[in-house]
mmCIF file of C-alpha atoms in Angstrom:
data_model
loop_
_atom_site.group_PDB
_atom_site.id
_atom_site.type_symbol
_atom_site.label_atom_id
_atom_site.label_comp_id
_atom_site.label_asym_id
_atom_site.label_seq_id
_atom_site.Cartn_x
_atom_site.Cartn_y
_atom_site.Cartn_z
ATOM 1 C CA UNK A 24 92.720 68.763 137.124
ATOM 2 C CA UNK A 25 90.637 68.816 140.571
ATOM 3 C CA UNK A 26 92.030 71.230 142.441
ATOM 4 C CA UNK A 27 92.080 69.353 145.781
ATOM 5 C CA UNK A 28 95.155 68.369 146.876
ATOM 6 C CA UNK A 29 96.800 67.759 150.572
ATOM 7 C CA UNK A 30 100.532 69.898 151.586
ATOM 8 C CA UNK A 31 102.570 67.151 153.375
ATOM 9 C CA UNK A 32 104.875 69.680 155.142
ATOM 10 C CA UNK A 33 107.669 66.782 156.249
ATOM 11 C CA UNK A 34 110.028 69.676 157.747
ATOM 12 C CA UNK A 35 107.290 69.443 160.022
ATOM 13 C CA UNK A 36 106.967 65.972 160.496
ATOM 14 C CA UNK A 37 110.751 65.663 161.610
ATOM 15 C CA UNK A 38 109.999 69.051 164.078
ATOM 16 C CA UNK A 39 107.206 67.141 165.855
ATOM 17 C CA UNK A 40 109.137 63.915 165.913
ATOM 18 C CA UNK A 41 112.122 64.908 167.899
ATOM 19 C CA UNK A 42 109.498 66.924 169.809
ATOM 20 C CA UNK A 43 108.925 63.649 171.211
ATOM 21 C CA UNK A 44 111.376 62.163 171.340
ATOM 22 C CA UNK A 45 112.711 65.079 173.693
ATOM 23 C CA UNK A 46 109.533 64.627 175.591
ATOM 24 C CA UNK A 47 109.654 60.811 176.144
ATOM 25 C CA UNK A 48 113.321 60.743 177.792
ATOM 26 C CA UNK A 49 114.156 58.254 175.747
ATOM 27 C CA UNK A 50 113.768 56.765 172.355
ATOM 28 C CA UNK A 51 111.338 57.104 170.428
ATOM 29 C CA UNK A 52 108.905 54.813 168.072
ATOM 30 C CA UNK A 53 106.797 56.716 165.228
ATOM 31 C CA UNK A 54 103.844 55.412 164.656
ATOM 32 C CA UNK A 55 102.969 55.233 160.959
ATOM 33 C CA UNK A 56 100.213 52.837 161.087
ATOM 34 C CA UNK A 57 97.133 53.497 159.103
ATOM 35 C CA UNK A 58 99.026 54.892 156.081
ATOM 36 C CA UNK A 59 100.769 57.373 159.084
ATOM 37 C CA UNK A 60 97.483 58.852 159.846
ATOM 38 C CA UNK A 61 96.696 59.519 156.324
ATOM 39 C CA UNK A 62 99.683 61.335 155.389
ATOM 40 C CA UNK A 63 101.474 58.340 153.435
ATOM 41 C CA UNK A 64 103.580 55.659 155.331
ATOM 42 C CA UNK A 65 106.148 55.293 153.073
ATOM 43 C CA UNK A 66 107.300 58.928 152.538
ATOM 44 C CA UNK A 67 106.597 59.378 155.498
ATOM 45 C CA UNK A 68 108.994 56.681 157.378
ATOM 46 C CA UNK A 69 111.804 58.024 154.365
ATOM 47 C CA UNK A 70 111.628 61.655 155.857
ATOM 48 C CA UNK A 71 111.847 60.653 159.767
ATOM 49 C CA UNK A 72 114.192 57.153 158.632
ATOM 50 C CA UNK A 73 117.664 59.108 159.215
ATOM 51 C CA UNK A 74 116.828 59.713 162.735
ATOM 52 C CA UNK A 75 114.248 57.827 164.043
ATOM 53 C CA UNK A 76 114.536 54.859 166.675
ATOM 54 C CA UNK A 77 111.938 52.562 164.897
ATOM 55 C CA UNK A 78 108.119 52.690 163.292
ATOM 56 C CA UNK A 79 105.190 51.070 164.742
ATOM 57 C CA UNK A 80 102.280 49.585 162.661
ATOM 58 C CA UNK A 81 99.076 47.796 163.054
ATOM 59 C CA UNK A 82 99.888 44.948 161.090
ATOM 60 C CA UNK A 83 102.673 43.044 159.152
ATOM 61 C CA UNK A 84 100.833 44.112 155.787
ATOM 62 C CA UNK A 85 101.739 47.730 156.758
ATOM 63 C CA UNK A 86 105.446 46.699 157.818
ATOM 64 C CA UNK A 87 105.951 44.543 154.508
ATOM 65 C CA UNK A 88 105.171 47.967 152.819
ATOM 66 C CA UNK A 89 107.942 49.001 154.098
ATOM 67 C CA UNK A 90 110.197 47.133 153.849
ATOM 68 C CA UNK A 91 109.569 47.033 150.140
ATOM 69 C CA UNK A 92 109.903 50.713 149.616
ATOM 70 C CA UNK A 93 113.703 50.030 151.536
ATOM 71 C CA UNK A 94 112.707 51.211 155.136
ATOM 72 C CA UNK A 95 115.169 49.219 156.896
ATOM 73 C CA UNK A 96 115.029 50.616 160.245
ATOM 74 C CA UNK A 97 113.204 48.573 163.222
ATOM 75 C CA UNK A 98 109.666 47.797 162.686
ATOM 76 C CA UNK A 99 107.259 47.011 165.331
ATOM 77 C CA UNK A 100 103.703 44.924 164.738
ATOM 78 C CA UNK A 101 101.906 46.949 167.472
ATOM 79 C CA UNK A 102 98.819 44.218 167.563
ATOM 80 C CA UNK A 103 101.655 41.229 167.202
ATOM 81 C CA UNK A 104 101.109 38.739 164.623
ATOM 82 C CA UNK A 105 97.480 37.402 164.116
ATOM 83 C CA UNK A 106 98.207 34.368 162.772
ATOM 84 C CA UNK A 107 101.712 31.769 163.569
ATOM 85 C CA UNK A 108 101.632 31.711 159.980
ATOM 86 C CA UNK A 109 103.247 35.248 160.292
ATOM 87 C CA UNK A 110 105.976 34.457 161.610
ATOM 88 C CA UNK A 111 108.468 33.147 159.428
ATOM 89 C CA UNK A 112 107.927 36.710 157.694
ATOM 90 C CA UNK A 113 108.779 38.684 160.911
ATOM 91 C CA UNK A 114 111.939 36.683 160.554
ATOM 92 C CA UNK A 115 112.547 36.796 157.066
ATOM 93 C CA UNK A 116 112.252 40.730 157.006
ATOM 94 C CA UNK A 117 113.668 41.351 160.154
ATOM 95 C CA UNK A 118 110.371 42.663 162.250
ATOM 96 C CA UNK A 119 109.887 43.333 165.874
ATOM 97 C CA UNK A 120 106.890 41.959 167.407
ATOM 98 C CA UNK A 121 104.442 42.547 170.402
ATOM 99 C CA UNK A 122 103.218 39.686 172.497
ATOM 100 C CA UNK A 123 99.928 41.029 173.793
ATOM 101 C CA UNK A 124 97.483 37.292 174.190
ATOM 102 C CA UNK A 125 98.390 34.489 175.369
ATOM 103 C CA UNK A 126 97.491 32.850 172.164
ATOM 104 C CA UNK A 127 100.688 34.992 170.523
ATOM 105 C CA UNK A 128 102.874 33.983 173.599
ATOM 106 C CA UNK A 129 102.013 30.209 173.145
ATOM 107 C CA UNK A 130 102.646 31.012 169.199
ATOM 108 C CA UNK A 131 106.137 32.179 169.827
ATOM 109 C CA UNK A 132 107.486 29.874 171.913
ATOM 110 C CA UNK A 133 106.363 27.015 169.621
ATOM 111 C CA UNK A 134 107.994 28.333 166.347
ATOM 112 C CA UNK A 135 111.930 26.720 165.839
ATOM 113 C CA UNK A 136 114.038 29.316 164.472
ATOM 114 C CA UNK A 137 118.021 29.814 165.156
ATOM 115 C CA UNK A 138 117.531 34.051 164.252
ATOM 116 C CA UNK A 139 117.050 36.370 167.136
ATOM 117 C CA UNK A 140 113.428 37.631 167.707
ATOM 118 C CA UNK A 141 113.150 41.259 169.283
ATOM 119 C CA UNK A 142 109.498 41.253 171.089
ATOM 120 C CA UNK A 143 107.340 43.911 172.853
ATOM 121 C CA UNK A 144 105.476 41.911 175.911
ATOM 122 C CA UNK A 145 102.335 43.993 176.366
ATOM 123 C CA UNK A 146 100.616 44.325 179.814
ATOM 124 C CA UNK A 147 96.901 45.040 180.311
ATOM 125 C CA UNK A 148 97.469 47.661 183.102
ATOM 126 C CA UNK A 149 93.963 48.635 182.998
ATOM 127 C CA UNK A 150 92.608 49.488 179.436
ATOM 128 C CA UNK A 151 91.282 45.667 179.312
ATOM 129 C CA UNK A 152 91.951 45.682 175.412
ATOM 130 C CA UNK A 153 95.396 44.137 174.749
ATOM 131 C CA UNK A 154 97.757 42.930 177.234
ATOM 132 C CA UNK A 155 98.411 39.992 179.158
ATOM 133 C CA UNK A 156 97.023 40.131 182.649
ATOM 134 C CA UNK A 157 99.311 40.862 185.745
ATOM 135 C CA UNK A 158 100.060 36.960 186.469
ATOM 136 C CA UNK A 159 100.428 36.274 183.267
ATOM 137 C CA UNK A 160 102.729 38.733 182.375
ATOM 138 C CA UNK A 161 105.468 38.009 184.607
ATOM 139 C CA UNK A 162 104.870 34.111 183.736
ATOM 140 C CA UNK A 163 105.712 35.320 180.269
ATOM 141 C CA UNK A 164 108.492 37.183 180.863
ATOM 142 C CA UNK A 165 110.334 34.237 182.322
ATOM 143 C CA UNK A 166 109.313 32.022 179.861
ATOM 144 C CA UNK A 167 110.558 34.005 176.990
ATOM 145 C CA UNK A 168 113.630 35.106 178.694
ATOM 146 C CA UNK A 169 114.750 31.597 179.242
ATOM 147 C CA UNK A 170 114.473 31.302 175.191
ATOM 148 C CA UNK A 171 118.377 32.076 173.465
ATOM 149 C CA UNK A 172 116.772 33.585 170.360
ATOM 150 C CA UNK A 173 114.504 36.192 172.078
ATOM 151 C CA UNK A 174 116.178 39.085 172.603
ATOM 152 C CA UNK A 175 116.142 41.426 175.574
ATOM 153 C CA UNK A 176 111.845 42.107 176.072
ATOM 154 C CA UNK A 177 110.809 45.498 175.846
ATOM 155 C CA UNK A 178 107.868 45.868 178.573
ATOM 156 C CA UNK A 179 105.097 47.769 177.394
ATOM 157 C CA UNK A 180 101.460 48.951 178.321
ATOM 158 C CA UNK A 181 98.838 51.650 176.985
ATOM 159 C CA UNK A 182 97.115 54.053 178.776
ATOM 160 C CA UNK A 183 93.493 54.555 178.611
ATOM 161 C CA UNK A 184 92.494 58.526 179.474
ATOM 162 C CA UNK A 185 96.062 60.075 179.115
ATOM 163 C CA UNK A 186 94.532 62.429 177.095
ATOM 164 C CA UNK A 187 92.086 63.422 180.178
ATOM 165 C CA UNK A 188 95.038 65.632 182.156
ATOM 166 C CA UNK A 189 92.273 64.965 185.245
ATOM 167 C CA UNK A 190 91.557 61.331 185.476
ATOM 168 C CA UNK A 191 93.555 59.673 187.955
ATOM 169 C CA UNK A 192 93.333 56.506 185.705
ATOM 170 C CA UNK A 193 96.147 56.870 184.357
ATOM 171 C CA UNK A 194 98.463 57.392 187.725
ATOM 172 C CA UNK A 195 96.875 54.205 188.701
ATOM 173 C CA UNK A 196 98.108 52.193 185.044
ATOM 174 C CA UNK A 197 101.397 53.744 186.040
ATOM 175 C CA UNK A 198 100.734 52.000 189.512
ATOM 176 C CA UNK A 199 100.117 48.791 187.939
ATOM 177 C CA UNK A 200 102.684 48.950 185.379
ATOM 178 C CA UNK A 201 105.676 49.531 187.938
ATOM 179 C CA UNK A 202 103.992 46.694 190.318
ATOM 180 C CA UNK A 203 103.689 43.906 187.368
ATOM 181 C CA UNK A 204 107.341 44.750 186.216
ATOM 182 C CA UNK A 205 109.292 44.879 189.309
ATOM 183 C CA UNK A 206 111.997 43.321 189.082
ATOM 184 C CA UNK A 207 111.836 42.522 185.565
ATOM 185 C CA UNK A 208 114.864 42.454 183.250
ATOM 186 C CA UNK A 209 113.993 44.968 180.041
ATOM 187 C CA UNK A 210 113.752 48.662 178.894
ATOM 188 C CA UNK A 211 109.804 49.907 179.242
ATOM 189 C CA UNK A 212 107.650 51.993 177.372
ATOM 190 C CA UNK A 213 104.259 53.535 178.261
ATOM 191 C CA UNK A 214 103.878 56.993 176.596
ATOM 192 C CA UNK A 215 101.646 57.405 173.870
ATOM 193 C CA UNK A 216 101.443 61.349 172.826
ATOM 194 C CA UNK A 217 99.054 62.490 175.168
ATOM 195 C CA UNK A 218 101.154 60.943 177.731
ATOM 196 C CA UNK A 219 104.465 62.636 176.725
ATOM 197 C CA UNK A 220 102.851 65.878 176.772
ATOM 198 C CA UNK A 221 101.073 66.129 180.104
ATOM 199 C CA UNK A 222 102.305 63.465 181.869
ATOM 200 C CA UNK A 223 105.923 63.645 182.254
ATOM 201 C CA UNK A 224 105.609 61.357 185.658
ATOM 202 C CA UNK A 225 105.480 58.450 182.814
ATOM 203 C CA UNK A 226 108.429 59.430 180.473
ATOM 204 C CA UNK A 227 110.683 55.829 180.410
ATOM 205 C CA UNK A 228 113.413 54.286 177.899
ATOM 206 C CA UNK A 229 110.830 54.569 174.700
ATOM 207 C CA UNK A 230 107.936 56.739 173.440
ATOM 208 C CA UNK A 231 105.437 55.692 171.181
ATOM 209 C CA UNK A 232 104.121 58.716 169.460
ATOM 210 C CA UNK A 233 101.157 58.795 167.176
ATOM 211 C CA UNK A 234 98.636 61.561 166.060
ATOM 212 C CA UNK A 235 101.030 64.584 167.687
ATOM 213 C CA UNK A 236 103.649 63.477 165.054
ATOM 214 C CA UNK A 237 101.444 64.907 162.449
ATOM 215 C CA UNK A 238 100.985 68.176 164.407
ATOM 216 C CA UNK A 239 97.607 67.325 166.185
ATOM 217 C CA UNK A 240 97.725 68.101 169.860
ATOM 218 C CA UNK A 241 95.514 65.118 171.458
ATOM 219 C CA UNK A 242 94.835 66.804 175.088
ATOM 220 C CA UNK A 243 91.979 68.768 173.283
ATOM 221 C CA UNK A 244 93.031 72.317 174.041
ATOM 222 C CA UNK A 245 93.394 71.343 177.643
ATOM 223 C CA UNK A 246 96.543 73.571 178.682
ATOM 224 C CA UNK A 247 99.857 72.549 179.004
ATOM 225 C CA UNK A 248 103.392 73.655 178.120
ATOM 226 C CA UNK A 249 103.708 72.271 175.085
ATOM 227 C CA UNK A 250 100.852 73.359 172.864
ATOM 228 C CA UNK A 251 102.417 75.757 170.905
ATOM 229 C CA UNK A 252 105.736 73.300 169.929
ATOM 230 C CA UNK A 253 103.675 71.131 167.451
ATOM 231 C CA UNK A 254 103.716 71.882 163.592
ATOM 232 C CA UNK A 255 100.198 71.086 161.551
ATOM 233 C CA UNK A 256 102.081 68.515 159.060
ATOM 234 C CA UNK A 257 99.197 68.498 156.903
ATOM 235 C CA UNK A 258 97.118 71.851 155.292
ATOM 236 C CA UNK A 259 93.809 70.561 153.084
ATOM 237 C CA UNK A 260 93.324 72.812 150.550
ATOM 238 C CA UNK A 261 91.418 73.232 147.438
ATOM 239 C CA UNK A 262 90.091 76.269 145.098
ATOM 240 C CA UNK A 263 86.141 78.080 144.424
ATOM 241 C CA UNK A 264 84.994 76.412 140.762
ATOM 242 C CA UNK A 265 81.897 78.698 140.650
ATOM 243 C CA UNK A 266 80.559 81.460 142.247
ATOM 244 C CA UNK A 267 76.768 82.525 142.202
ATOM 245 C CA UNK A 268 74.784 85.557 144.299
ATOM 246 C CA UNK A 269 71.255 84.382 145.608
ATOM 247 C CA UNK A 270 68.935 86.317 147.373
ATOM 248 C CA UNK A 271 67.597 87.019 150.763
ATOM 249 C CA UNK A 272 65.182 83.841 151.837
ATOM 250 C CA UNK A 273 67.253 81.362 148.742
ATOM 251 C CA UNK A 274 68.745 78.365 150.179
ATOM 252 C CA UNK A 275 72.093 76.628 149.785
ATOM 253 C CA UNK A 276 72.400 72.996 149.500
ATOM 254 C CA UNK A 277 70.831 69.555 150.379
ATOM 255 C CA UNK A 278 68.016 69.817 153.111
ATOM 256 C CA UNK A 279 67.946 74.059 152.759
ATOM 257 C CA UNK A 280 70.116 73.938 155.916
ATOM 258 C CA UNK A 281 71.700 77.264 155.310
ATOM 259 C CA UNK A 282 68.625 80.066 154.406
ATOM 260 C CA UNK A 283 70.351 83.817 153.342
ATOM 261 C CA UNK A 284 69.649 86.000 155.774
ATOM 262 C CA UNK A 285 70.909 88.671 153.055
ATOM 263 C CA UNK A 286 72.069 88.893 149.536
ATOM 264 C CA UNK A 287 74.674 86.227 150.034
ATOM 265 C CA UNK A 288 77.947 85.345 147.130
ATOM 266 C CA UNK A 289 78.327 81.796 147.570
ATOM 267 C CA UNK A 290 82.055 80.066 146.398
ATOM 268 C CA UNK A 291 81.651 76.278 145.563
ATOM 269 C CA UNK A 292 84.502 74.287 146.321
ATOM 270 C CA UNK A 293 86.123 71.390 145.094
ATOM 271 C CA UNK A 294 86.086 69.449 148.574
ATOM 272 C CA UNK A 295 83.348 66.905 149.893
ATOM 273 C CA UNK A 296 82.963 64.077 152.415
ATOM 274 C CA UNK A 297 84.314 61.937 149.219
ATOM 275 C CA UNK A 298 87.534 63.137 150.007
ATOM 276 C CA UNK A 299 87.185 62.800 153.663
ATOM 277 C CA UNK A 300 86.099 66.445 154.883
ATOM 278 C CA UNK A 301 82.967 65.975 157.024
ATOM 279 C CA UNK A 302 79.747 65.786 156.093
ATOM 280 C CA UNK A 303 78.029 67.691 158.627
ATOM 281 C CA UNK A 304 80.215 70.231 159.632
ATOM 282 C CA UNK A 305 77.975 72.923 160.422
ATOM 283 C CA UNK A 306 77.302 76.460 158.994
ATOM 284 C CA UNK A 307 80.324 78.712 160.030
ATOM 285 C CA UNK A 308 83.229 75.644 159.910
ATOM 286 C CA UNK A 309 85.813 78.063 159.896
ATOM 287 C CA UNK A 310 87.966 78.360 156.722
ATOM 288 C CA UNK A 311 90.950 80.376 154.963
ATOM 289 C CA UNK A 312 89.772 82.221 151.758
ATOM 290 C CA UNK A 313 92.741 83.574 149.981
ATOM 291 C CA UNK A 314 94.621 83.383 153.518
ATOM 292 C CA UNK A 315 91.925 85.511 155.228
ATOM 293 C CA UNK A 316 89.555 83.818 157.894
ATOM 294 C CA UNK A 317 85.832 83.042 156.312
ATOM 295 C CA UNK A 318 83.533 80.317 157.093
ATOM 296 C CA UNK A 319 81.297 77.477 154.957
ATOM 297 C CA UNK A 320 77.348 77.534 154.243
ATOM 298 C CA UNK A 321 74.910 74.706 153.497
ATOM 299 C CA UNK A 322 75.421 71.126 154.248
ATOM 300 C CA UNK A 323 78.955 69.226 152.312
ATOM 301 C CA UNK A 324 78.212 67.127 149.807
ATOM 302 C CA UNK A 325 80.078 64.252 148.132
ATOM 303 C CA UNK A 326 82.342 65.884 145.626
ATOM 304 C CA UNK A 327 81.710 69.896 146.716
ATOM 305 C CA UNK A 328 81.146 72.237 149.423
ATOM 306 C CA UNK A 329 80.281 76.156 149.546
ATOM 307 C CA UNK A 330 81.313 79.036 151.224
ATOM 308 C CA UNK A 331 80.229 82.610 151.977
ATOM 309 C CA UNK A 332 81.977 85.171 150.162
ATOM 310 C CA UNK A 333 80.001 88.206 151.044
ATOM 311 C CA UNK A 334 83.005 89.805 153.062
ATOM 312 C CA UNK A 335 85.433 88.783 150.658
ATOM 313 C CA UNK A 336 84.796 90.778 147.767
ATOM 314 C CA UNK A 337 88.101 90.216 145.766
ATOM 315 C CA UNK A 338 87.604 86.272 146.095
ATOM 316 C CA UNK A 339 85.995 84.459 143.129
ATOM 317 C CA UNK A 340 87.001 81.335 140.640
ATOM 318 C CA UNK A 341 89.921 80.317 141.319
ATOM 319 C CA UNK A 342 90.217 81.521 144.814
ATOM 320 C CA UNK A 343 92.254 79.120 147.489
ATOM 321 C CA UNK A 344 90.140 77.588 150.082
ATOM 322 C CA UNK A 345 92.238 76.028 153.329
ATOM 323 C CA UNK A 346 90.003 73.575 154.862
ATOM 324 C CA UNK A 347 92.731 72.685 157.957
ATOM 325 C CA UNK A 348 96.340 72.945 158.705
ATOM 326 C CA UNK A 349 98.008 76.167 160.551
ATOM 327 C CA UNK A 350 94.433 77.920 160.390
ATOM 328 C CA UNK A 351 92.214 76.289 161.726
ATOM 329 C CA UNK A 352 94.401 73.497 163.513
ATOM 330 C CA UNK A 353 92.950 69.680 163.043
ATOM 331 C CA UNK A 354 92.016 69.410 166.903
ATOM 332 C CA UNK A 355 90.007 73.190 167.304
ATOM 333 C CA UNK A 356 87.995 71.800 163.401
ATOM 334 C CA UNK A 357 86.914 68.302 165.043
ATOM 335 C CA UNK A 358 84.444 68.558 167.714
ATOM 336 C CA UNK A 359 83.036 71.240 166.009
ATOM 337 C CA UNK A 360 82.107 68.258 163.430
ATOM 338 C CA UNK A 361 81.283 65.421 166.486
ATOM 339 C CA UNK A 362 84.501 64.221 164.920
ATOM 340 C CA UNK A 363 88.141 63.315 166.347
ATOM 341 C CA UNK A 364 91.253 64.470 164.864
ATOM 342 C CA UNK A 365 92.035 61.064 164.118
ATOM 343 C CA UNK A 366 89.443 60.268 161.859
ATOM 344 C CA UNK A 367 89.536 63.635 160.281
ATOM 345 C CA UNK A 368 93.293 62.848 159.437
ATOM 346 C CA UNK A 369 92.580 58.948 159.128
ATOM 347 C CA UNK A 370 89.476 59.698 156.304
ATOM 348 C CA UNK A 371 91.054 61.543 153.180
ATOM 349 C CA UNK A 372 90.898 58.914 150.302
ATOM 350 C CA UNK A 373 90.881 60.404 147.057
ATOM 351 C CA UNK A 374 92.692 63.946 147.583
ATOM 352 C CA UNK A 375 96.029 63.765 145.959
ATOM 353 C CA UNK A 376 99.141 64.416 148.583
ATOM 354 C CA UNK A 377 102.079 66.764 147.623
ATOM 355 C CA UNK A 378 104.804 66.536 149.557
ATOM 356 C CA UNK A 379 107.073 69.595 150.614
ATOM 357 C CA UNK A 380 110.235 70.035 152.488
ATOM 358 C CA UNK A 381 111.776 66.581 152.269
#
């Protein structure tokens, strides 16, 4: 068998989750959209289920997931439904729902049902991507108050450049959230995970955390208290296949981008952009060979990608190769790729997940 495989450390998971919870001052939504950031929704959502407030997803094909592997705690549709046709499912399986368009406002008000509907009315407070503006907000807010089956709106916005700790951008969201929702009946929730970790001016009645859930700190080594609380949830690893010795001047790999400088072991791993590692990390994309710090060589292919293992004389076949997780951490490995954390999390298709510590 391949000997790729992604550790799914869910002890972890449930660390970083109440994490944020703490940090939010309130309760606390985890976000498990995009198959929970490539770690797997569903075991995912049954490891945090016991004690977590709710999940947010992108779209009702990710909630009906699910809800068929028997997640029965509250669901949120982050992006509300994008189609009326929807909605008789969102009552059928018992899904909350965000109201971010006016086209999804005019949508819920129109559909006849007698069962309650629990809905997240989104503001545009300045990211000018979802959200209803100012005016329109409050408009909505009366209009689906007056409604007997809507329950009790949760007010919501998203920030922009939380994860700058220096913009004022997001004081002034925070300015135009409070302003647009004065007044209002309804618990509030604006922090997404940068927010709850350097912004604890915005900490309301619910969190929304995403990519520091999975142990990914999202302020991009900018310092703040909290960067040594999160857990790496995920470690990448795989094992050398073959191991060959060129020569001083020999290259390694498509477009001779690595060029021994001296008689040079090279390890071949079972790893490539295939599986979602990226393609153009450079030479010296730092690694863990047998637990001890080493680097790769030559450009990553599809299915493989080599490392030096001049200074590690005792490695050879067989030898375990970390590509991320506690060494080197997900956020430190991305921009040394002109990557995000997100995607690097978001791209693994093909490596097999193992899950420990449920």
């Amino acid at each position: 068998m391949r000997p790729a495989q992604a550790l799914i450390d869910l002890a972890a998971l449930r660390h970083n989750y109440r994490l944020a919870k703490k940090l939010g001052g309130g309760k606390a939504l985890a976000i498990v959209k995009a198959d929970a950031y490539g770690h797997g929704a569903v075991a995912c959502a049954r490891a945090l289920e016991a004690e977590a407030d709710g999940f947010g997803v992108a779209c009702i094909e990710e909630a009906l997931e699910l809800r068929g592997a028997g997640i029965a705690a509250p669901i949120l549709l982050m992006e509300g439904c994008f189609d009326a046709d929807e909605l008789p499912l969102v009552v059928e399986h018992d899904l909350w729902i965000a109201v971010a368009s006016p086209e999804q406002l005019e949508a819920v008000l129109a559909f006849e049902i007698h069962a309650t509907l629990h809905i997240w009315l989104m503001l545009d407070s300045g990211m000018h991507r979802l959200g209803l503006s100012p005016e329109d907000f409050r408009a909505a807010h009366a209009r689906l108050s007056a409604r007997p089956n809507v329950a009790p709106l949760v007010l919501m916005s998203h920030l922009a450049r939380a994860d700058e700790l220096d913009s004022p951008r997001t004081l002034e969201q925070l300015d135009n959230f409070r302003r647009a929702t004065a007044g209002l009946a309804g618990e509030t929730s604006l922090c997404n995970s940068a927010a709850a970790l350097g912004w604890p001016q915005l900490r309301n009645d619910w969190a929304r955390p995403g990519l520091m859930l999975y142990g990914a700190d999202p302020l991009h080594g900018q310092p703040h208290e909290h960067a040594d609380e999160l857990r790496a949830v995920m470690t990448l690893q795989s094992r050398v296949f073959l191991v060959r010795e060129i020569a001083v001047g020999e290259p390694v790999g498509y477009g001779a981008r690595f060029v021994a400088q001296r008689p040079t072991r090279v390890g071949v791993v079972a790893m490539g952009y295939a599986d979602g590692y990226p393609q153009y990390a450079p030479n010296g994309t730092p690694v863990l060979i047998d637990g001890q710090p080493g680097h790769t060589i030559g450009r990553v292919s599809m299915d493989m990608l080599t490392v030096e293992l001049t200074d590690h004389p005792q490695a050879g076949v067989g030898s375990l190769v970390q590509l991320w997780g506690d060494t080197p951490r997900v956020p430190a490995l991305a921009p040394l790729c002109n990557t995000s954390a997100y995607r690097l999390l978001c791209a693994l298709k093909r490596v097999p997940r193992r899950y420990v510590n449920g």
